């Protein structure tokens, strides 16, 4: 099977990230998991992934702040950033639109 995309996944729930990474890998994607903000930023800079998925339930990572850093970085600014695990609240959507995320996936 050919490689579809290199996906960077950020969160602090190991089993949840593992399941998502496994599902993506089974579908032909290359999935890299990061459980720390510095690790994600470094992997994004060095690995040049095609897209970043950030788990909004990973409060300790500061998911919105992490998205802002990826979007504003000259090294990763062109990479799409998708937030997942959203609760569907108006505040979450408004904040995500304001910072420039590419998409939000509801849980």
mmCIF file of C-alpha atoms in Angstrom:
data_model
loop_
_atom_site.group_PDB
_atom_site.id
_atom_site.type_symbol
_atom_site.label_atom_id
_atom_site.label_comp_id
_atom_site.label_asym_id
_atom_site.label_seq_id
_atom_site.Cartn_x
_atom_site.Cartn_y
_atom_site.Cartn_z
ATOM 1 C CA UNK A 1 0.000 0.000 0.000
ATOM 2 C CA UNK A 2 1.337 3.460 -0.823
ATOM 3 C CA UNK A 3 1.867 6.109 1.833
ATOM 4 C CA UNK A 4 -0.942 8.648 1.859
ATOM 5 C CA UNK A 5 0.337 11.271 4.280
ATOM 6 C CA UNK A 6 2.607 11.821 7.242
ATOM 7 C CA UNK A 7 0.313 12.662 10.170
ATOM 8 C CA UNK A 8 1.521 14.145 13.452
ATOM 9 C CA UNK A 9 -0.834 13.417 16.367
ATOM 10 C CA UNK A 10 -0.635 15.317 19.658
ATOM 11 C CA UNK A 11 -2.342 14.446 22.919
ATOM 12 C CA UNK A 12 -1.689 13.109 26.378
ATOM 13 C CA UNK A 13 -3.957 10.051 26.347
ATOM 14 C CA UNK A 14 -1.622 7.245 25.268
ATOM 15 C CA UNK A 15 -4.283 4.632 24.476
ATOM 16 C CA UNK A 16 -6.394 7.145 22.535
ATOM 17 C CA UNK A 17 -3.380 8.273 20.484
ATOM 18 C CA UNK A 18 -2.321 4.686 19.938
ATOM 19 C CA UNK A 19 -5.732 3.697 18.589
ATOM 20 C CA UNK A 20 -5.823 6.664 16.249
ATOM 21 C CA UNK A 21 -2.256 6.041 15.062
ATOM 22 C CA UNK A 22 -3.015 2.354 14.484
ATOM 23 C CA UNK A 23 -6.154 3.194 12.488
ATOM 24 C CA UNK A 24 -4.277 5.696 10.340
ATOM 25 C CA UNK A 25 -1.394 3.273 9.766
ATOM 26 C CA UNK A 26 -3.809 0.518 8.704
ATOM 27 C CA UNK A 27 -5.183 2.929 6.101
ATOM 28 C CA UNK A 28 -1.734 3.685 4.664
ATOM 29 C CA UNK A 29 -0.835 6.837 6.585
ATOM 30 C CA UNK A 30 2.391 7.318 8.512
ATOM 31 C CA UNK A 31 1.403 8.394 12.026
ATOM 32 C CA UNK A 32 3.744 9.891 14.629
ATOM 33 C CA UNK A 33 2.513 10.355 18.197
ATOM 34 C CA UNK A 34 3.642 13.165 20.507
ATOM 35 C CA UNK A 35 2.630 13.514 24.135
ATOM 36 C CA UNK A 36 4.442 16.753 24.965
ATOM 37 C CA UNK A 37 4.276 20.234 23.479
ATOM 38 C CA UNK A 38 8.057 20.525 23.011
ATOM 39 C CA UNK A 39 8.116 17.075 21.392
ATOM 40 C CA UNK A 40 5.370 18.020 18.966
ATOM 41 C CA UNK A 41 7.008 21.284 17.976
ATOM 42 C CA UNK A 42 10.359 19.573 17.429
ATOM 43 C CA UNK A 43 8.822 16.710 15.431
ATOM 44 C CA UNK A 44 6.838 19.197 13.328
ATOM 45 C CA UNK A 45 9.999 21.147 12.569
ATOM 46 C CA UNK A 46 12.217 18.162 11.809
ATOM 47 C CA UNK A 47 9.732 15.656 10.377
ATOM 48 C CA UNK A 48 7.822 18.101 8.168
ATOM 49 C CA UNK A 49 4.503 16.226 8.494
ATOM 50 C CA UNK A 50 1.691 16.775 6.012
ATOM 51 C CA UNK A 51 -0.870 17.544 8.729
ATOM 52 C CA UNK A 52 -1.076 17.916 12.518
ATOM 53 C CA UNK A 53 -3.959 16.521 14.575
ATOM 54 C CA UNK A 54 -4.216 17.999 18.069
ATOM 55 C CA UNK A 55 -6.468 16.494 20.739
ATOM 56 C CA UNK A 56 -8.494 19.222 22.426
ATOM 57 C CA UNK A 57 -9.011 17.006 25.475
ATOM 58 C CA UNK A 58 -5.248 17.164 26.164
ATOM 59 C CA UNK A 59 -5.541 20.200 28.393
ATOM 60 C CA UNK A 60 -2.058 19.842 29.847
ATOM 61 C CA UNK A 61 -0.564 20.285 26.360
ATOM 62 C CA UNK A 62 -2.374 23.573 25.832
ATOM 63 C CA UNK A 63 -3.949 22.468 22.533
ATOM 64 C CA UNK A 64 -5.026 25.913 21.340
ATOM 65 C CA UNK A 65 -1.650 27.444 22.204
ATOM 66 C CA UNK A 66 0.066 24.560 20.430
ATOM 67 C CA UNK A 67 -2.046 25.139 17.324
ATOM 68 C CA UNK A 68 -1.116 28.834 17.366
ATOM 69 C CA UNK A 69 2.595 27.977 17.573
ATOM 70 C CA UNK A 70 2.349 25.571 14.623
ATOM 71 C CA UNK A 71 0.324 28.006 12.516
ATOM 72 C CA UNK A 72 2.616 30.967 13.228
ATOM 73 C CA UNK A 73 5.924 29.123 12.877
ATOM 74 C CA UNK A 74 7.949 29.809 9.740
ATOM 75 C CA UNK A 75 9.010 26.141 9.819
ATOM 76 C CA UNK A 76 5.475 24.707 10.004
ATOM 77 C CA UNK A 77 3.145 27.568 9.058
ATOM 78 C CA UNK A 78 1.952 25.958 5.841
ATOM 79 C CA UNK A 79 1.007 22.681 7.484
ATOM 80 C CA UNK A 80 -2.732 22.130 8.034
ATOM 81 C CA UNK A 81 -3.708 21.959 11.705
ATOM 82 C CA UNK A 82 -6.825 20.023 12.711
ATOM 83 C CA UNK A 83 -8.252 19.943 16.215
ATOM 84 C CA UNK A 84 -10.145 16.834 17.304
ATOM 85 C CA UNK A 85 -12.147 15.877 20.349
ATOM 86 C CA UNK A 86 -14.075 19.149 20.288
ATOM 87 C CA UNK A 87 -17.184 19.407 22.419
ATOM 88 C CA UNK A 88 -19.075 21.414 19.807
ATOM 89 C CA UNK A 89 -19.298 24.545 21.916
ATOM 90 C CA UNK A 90 -19.558 27.933 20.243
ATOM 91 C CA UNK A 91 -16.572 29.145 22.281
ATOM 92 C CA UNK A 92 -14.342 26.317 20.999
ATOM 93 C CA UNK A 93 -15.333 26.932 17.378
ATOM 94 C CA UNK A 94 -14.898 30.680 17.707
ATOM 95 C CA UNK A 95 -11.456 30.346 19.264
ATOM 96 C CA UNK A 96 -10.357 27.812 16.623
ATOM 97 C CA UNK A 97 -11.516 30.055 13.771
ATOM 98 C CA UNK A 98 -9.809 33.067 15.349
ATOM 99 C CA UNK A 99 -6.445 31.304 15.553
ATOM 100 C CA UNK A 100 -6.704 29.916 12.009
ATOM 101 C CA UNK A 101 -7.031 26.156 12.401
ATOM 102 C CA UNK A 102 -7.969 24.335 9.218
ATOM 103 C CA UNK A 103 -10.676 22.088 10.638
ATOM 104 C CA UNK A 104 -12.289 20.796 13.811
ATOM 105 C CA UNK A 105 -13.521 17.230 14.313
ATOM 106 C CA UNK A 106 -16.279 16.780 16.854
ATOM 107 C CA UNK A 107 -16.228 13.869 19.241
#
